[in-house]
Coordinates of C-alpha atoms in Angstrom, one line a residue:
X177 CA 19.2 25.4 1.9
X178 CA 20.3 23.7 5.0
X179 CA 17.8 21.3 6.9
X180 CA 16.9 23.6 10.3
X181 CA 14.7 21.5 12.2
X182 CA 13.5 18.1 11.5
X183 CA 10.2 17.1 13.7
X184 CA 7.4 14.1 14.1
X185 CA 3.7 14.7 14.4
X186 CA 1.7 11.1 15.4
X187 CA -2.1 11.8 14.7
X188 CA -5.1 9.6 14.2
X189 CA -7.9 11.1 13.0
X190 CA -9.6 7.9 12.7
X191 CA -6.1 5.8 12.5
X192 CA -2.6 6.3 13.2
X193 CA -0.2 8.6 10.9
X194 CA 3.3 8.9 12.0
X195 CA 4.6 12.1 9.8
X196 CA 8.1 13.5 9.5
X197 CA 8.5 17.9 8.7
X198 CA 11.6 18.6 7.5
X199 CA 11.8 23.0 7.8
X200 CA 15.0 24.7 6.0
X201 CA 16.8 28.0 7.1
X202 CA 14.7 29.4 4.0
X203 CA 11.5 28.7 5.9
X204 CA 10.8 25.6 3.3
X205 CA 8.6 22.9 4.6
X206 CA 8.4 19.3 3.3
X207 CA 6.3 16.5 4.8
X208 CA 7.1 12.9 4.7
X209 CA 5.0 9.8 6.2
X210 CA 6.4 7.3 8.2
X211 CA 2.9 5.3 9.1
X212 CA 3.4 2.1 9.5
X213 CA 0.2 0.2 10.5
X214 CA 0.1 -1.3 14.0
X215 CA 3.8 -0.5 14.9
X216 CA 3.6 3.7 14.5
X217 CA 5.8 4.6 17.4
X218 CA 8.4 2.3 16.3
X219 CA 8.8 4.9 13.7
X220 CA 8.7 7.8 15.1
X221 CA 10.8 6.9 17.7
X222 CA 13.3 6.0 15.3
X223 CA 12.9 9.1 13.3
X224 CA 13.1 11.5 17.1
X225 CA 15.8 9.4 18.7
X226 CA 18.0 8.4 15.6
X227 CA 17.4 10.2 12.4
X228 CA 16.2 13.7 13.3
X229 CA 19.7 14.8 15.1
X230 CA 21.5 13.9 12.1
X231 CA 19.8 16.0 9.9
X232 CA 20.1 19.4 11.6
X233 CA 22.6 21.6 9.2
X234 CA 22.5 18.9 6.0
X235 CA 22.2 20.5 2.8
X236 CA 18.7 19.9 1.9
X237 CA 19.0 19.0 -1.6
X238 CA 21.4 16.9 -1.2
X239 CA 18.5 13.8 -1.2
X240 CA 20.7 11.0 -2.7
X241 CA 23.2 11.3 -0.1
X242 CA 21.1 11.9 2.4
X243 CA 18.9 8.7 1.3
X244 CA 22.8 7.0 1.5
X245 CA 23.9 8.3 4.4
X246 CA 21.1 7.4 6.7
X247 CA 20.9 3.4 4.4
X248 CA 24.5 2.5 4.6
X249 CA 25.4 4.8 7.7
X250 CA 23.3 2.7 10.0
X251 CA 25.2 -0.8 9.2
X252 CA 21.5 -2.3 10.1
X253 CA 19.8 -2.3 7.2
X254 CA 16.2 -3.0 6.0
X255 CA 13.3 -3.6 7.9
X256 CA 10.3 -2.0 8.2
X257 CA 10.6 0.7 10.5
X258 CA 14.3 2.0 9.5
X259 CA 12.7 1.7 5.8
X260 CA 9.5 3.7 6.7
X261 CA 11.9 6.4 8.8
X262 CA 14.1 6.5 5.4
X263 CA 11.0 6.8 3.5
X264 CA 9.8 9.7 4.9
X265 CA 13.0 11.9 5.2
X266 CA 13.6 10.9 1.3
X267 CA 9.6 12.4 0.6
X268 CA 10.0 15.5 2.7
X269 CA 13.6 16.4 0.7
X270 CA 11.7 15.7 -2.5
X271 CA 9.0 17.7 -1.2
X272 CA 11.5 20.8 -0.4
X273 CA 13.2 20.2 -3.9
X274 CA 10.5 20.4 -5.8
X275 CA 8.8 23.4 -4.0
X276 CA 11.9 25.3 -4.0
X277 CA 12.0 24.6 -8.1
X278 CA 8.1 25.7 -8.2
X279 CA 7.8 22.6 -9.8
X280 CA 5.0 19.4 -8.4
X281 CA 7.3 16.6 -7.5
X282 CA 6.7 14.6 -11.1
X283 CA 8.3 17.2 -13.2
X284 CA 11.6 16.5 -11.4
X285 CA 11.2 13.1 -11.8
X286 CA 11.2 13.3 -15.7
X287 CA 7.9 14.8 -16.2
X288 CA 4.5 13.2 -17.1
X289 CA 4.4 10.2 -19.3
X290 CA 0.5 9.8 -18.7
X291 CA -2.2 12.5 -18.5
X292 CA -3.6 10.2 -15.3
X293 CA -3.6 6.9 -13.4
X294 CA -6.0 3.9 -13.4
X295 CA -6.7 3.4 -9.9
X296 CA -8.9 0.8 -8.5
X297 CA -11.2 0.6 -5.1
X298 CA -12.1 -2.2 -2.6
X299 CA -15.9 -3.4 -3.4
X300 CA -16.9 -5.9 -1.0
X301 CA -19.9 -8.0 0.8
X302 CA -20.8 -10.9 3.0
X303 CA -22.4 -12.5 0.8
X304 CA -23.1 -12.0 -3.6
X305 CA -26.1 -9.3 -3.2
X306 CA -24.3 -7.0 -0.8
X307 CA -20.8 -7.7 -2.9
X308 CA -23.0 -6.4 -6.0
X309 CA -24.4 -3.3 -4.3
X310 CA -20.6 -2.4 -3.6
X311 CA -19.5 -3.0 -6.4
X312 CA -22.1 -0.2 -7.9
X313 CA -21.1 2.1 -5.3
X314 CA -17.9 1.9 -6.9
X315 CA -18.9 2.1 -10.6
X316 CA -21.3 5.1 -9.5
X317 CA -18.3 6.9 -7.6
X318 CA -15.8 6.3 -11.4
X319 CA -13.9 3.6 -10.4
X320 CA -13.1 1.6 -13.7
X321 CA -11.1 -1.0 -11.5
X322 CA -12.7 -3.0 -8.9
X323 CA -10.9 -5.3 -6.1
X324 CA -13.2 -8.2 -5.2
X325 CA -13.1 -9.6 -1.8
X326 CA -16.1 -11.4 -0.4
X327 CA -17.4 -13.0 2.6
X328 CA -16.6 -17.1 3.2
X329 CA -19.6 -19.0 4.7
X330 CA -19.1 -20.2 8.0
X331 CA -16.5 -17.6 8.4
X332 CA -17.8 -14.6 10.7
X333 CA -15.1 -12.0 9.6
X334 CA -12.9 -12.2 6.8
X335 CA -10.0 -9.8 5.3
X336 CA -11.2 -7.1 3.4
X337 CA -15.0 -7.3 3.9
X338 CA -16.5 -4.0 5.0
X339 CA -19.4 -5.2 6.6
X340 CA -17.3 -7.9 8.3
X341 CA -18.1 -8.1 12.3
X342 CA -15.5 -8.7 14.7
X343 CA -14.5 -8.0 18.3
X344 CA -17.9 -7.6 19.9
X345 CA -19.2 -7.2 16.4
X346 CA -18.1 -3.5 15.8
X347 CA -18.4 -2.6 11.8
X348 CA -14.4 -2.5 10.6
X349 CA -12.8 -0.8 7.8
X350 CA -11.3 -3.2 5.5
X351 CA -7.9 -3.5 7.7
X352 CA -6.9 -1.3 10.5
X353 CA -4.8 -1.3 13.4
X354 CA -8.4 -1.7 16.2
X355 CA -7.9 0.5 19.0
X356 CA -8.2 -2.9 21.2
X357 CA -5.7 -3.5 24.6
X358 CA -5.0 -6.8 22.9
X359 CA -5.3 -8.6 18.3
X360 CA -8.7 -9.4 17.6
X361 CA -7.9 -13.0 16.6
X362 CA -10.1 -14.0 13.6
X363 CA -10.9 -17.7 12.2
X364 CA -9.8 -18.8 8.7
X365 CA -10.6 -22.0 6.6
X366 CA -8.5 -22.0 3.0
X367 CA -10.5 -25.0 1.8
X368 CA -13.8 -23.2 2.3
X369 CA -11.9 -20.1 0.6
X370 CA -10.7 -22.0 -2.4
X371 CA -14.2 -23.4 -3.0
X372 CA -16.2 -19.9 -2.8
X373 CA -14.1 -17.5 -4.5
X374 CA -14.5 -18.7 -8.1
X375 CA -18.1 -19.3 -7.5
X376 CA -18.2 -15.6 -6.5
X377 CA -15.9 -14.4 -10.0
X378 CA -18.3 -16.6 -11.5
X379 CA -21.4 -14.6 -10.5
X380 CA -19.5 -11.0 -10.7
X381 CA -18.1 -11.8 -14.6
X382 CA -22.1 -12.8 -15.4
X383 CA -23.3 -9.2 -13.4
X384 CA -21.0 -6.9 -14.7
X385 CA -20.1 -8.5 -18.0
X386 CA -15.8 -8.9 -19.4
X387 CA -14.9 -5.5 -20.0
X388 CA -13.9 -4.4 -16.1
X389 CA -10.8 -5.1 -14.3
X390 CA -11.2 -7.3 -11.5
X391 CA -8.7 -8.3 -8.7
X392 CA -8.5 -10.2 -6.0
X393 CA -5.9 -10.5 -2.5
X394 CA -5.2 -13.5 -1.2
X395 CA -3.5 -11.7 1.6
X396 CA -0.8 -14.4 1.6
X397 CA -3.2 -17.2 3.4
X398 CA -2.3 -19.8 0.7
X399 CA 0.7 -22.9 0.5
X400 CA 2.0 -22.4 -3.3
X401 CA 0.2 -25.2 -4.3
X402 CA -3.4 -23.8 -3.2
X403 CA -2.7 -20.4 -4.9
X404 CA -1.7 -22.3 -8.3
X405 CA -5.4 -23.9 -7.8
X406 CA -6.9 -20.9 -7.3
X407 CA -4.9 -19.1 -9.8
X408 CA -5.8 -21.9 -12.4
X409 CA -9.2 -21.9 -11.5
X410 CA -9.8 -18.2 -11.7
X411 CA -8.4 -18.2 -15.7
X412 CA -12.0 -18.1 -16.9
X413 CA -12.6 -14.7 -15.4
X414 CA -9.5 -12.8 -16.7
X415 CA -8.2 -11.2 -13.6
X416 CA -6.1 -8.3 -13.8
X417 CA -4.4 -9.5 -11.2
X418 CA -4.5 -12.1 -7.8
X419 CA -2.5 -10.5 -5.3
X420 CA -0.2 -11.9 -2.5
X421 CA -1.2 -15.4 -3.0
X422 CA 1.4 -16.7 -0.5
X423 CA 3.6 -15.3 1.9
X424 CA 6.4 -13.2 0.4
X425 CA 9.0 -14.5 2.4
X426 CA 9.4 -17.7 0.1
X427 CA 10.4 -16.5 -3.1
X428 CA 10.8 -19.2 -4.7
X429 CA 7.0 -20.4 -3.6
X430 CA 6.4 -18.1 -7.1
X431 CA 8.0 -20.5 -9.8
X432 CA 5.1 -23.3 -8.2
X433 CA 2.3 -21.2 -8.9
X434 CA 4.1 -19.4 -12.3
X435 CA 4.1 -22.7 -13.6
X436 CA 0.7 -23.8 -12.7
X437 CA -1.8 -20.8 -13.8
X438 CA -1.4 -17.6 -16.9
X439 CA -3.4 -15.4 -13.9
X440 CA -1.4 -12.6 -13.6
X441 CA 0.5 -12.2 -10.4
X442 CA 1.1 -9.3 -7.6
X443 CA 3.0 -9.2 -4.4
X444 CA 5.2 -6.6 -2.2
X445 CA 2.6 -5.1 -0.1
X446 CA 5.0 -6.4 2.8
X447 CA 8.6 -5.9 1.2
X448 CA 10.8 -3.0 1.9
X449 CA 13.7 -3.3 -0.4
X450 CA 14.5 -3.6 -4.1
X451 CA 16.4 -7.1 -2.9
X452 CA 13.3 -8.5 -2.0
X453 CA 12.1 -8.9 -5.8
X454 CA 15.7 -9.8 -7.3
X455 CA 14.4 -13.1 -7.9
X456 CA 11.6 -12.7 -8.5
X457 CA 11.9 -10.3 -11.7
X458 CA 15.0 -11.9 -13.2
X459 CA 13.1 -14.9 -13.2
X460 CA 9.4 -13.1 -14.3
X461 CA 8.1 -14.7 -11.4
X462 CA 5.6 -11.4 -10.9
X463 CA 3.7 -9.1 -12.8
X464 CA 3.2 -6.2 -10.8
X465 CA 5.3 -4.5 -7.6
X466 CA 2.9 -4.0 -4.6
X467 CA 5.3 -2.4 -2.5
X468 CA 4.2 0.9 -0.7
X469 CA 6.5 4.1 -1.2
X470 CA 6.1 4.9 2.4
X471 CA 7.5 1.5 3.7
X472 CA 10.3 0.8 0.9
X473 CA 12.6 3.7 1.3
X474 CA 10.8 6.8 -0.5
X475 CA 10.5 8.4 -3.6
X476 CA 14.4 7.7 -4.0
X477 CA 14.1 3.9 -3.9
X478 CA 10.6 3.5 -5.1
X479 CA 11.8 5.0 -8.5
X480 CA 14.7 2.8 -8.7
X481 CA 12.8 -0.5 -7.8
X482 CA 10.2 0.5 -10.5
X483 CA 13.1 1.2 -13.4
X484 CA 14.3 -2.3 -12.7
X485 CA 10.9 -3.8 -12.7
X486 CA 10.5 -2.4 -16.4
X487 CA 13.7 -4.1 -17.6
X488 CA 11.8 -7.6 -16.6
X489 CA 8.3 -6.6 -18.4
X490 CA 6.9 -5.7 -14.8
X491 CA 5.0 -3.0 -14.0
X492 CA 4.1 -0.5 -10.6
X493 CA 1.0 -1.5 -8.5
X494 CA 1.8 0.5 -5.8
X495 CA 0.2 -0.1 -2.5
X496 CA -2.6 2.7 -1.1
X497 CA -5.0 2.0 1.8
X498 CA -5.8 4.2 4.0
X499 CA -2.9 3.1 6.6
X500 CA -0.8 5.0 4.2
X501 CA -1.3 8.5 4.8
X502 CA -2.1 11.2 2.3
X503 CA 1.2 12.5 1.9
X504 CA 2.3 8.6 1.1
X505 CA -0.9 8.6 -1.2
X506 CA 0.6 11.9 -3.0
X507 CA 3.8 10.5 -3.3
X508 CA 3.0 7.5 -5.1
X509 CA 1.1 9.6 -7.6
X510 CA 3.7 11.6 -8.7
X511 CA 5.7 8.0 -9.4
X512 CA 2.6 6.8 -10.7
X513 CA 2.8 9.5 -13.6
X514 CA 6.0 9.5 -14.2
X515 CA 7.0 6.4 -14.5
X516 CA 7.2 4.5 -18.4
X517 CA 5.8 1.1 -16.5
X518 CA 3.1 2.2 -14.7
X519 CA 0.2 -0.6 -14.1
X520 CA -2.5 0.3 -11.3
X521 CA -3.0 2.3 -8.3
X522 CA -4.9 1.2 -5.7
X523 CA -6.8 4.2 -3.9
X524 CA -8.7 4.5 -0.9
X525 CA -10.8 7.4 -0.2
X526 CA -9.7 8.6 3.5
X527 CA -12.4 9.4 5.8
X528 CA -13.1 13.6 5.9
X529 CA -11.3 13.6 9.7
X530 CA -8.1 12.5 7.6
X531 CA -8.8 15.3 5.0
X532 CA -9.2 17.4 7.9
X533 CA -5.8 16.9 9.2
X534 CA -4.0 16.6 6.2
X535 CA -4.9 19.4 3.2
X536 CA -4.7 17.3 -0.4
X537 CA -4.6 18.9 -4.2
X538 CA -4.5 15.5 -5.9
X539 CA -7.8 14.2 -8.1
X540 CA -9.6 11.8 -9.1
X541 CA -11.8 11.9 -12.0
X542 CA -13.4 9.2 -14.5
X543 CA -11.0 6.3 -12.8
X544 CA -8.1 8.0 -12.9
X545 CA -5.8 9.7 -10.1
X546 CA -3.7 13.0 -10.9
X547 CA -1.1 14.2 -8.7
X548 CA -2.3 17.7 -9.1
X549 CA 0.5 20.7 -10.4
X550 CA 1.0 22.2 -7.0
X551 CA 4.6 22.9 -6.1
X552 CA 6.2 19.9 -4.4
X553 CA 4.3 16.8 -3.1
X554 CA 1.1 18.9 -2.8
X555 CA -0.1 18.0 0.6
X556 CA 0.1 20.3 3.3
X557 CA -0.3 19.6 7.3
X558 CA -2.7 21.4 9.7
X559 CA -1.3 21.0 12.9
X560 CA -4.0 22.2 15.3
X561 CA -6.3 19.8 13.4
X562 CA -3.7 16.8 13.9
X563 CA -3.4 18.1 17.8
X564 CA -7.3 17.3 18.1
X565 CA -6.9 13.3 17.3
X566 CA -4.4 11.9 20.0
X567 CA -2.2 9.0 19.3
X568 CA -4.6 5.7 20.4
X569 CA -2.4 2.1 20.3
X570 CA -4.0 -0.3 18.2
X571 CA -3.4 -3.6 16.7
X572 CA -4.0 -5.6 13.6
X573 CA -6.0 -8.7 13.9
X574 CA -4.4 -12.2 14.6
X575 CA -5.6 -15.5 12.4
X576 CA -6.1 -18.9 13.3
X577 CA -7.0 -21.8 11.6
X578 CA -10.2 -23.4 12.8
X579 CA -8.2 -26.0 15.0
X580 CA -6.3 -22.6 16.9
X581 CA -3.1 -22.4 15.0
X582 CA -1.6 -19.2 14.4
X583 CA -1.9 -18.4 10.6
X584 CA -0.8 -15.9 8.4
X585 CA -3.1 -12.7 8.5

């Protein structure tokens, strides 16, 4: 089969999805995304301008050399927009491959090695009552895996919080790109952080008793030595995981908090390559990858990041909000049940505009998430549904300390 045509579609049926449709002489269609959250047309830009001419009359099986060709080709390597472009040519050949075998995706990828996977959602609340009403929402709706973000006092909107009110006080989604002309900025104040959160672990442990998984982002707001306080203070309550305690970019930040707290630690959300963990699994610095499929290089180099993991005891925690699109979402599951060192997914329902536009076969039952065993990725495009919701620009929010100085977000 060689690659015919090789096209974009930008929707946002509610927020922005950049997605790539590869179509072969056979008539073969395979979908990739290529969202990335606040940047979208960066992508598909790339993908129009760049990537798509090069495609045109490429064997479309050939995915490991194509994956090559368009990585080392470029000479400009990584980032997040070439990596989300890569990403989402490497899931629409996968796609192809494994509807042309008749196969879904995970069969070609070694076959299932778990009947489902353990995916948690994102309970939250401005304050303990509202954080415990969520967090029943999400045991009634068979989560068995809760995130737990909460509101800080004196802090109008905080990261994660649902109910959170920002820019004009307009109800937010956990953390999109706002269709604003300019970042909502938003106010942050660690110390007041690191003295609420375990009081609030505290309260949810007492509520809902040791058995369920809890986790927590930090959403990289914390110096090394912070996130090893809040890491050791956090012991008593037996996190599955504190995420993203400091910014990723400072590897080495890790080994401060490694050797301060036996909290078990996640980070990646934000990396795009399988060099960004060198360090940090040959020295078991981490616990569980975070990276995102659709922002790392695709099915291809998810797989291989993942196998190198296991060697170091690590296992997959694969990002999955809702800025990742369904087809990402699918794609991720198919990894997730193949994989020998699978960990967690995280999983966030899209909104029913999203479901709309994009047509899903994948499950979720009794906590856990299932690929489904359509042919290829399973998700399938309506494009006169995706023409309906127009491209609208839109940022993510900007933080500041309390004194004005830019901070990480």
């Amino acid at each position: 089969m060689k690659i015919e045509s090789a096209e974009t579609v930008v929707t946002s049926p509610g927020r922005n999805f950049v997605t790539l449709r590869i179509t072969t002489t056979d008539g073969v269609t395979g979908l990739g995304d290529a969202t990335l959250n606040g940047r979208e047309l960066a992508v598909d830009s790339y993908l129009r301008d760049h990537v798509a001419p090069l495609l045109v009359g490429r064997d479309a099986g050939r995915v490991e050399d194509t994956w090559q060709y368009l990585y080392r080709g470029a000479y400009w390597r990584r980032g997040p927009v070439t990596m989300a472009a890569l990403a989402a040519v490497d899931m629409a050949l996968w796609d192809i491959k494994a509807k042309a075998a008749g196969m879904p995706l995970y069969q070609l990828l070694g076959g299932a090695s778990r009947t489902g996977a353990l995916a948690y959602g994102h309970a939250s609340g401005r304050d303990v009552p509202e954080l415990f009403d969520s967090v029943r929402a999400h045991l009634e709706a068979g989560y068995r895996a809760i995130r737990i973000q909460t509101g800080i006092p004196g802090l109008d909107s905080v990261y994660g919080v649902a109910a959170s009110t920002a820019g004009g006080g307009q109800r937010y989604d956990y953390e999109p790109a706002r269709p604003t002309a300019l970042p909502v900025e938003e106010a942050w104040d660690t110390r007041a952080y690191l003295r609420h959160v375990p009081t609030v672990f505290e309260a949810v442990r007492s509520e809902f008793g040791p058995e369920l998984p809890l986790l927590h982002d930090g959403h990289h707001r914390m110096t090394p030595i912070q996130a090893a306080k809040l890491g050791k203070a956090l012991e008593p309550y037996d996190l599955f995981w504190l995420e993203d305690a400091t910014p990723g970019e400072d590897q080495a930040a890790l080994r401060l908090i490694r050797q301060h707290t036996t909290t078990p630690l996640a980070i990646g959300e934000v990396f795009n390559s399988a060099h960004d963990y060198t360090l940090l699994l040959q020295d078991r610095l981490i616990d569980y990858v975070r990276s995102a499929v659709t922002h790392t290089g695709g099915i291809t180099a998810m797989k291989k990041l993942l196998d190198m993991a296991g060697h170091y005891g690590a296992k997959s925690g694969i990002h999955g909000p809702t800025d990742i699109s369904p087809v990402g979402m699918a794609a991720a599951l198919h990894l997730d049940i193949a994989i020998h060192n699978f960990g967690i997914q995280e999983y966030m329902r899209h909104t029913p505009e999203t479901l709309e536009v994009f047509r899903t076969s994948y499950t979720f039952a009794d906590g856990l998430l299932h690929p489904s065993d359509t042919p290829g990725l399973g998700v399938e495009l309506d494009t006169e549904a995706a023409a309906r919701f127009p491209y609208r620009a839109a940022y993510l929010p900007v933080n500041r300390l309390t004194d004005g100085t830019v901070h990480d977000w």
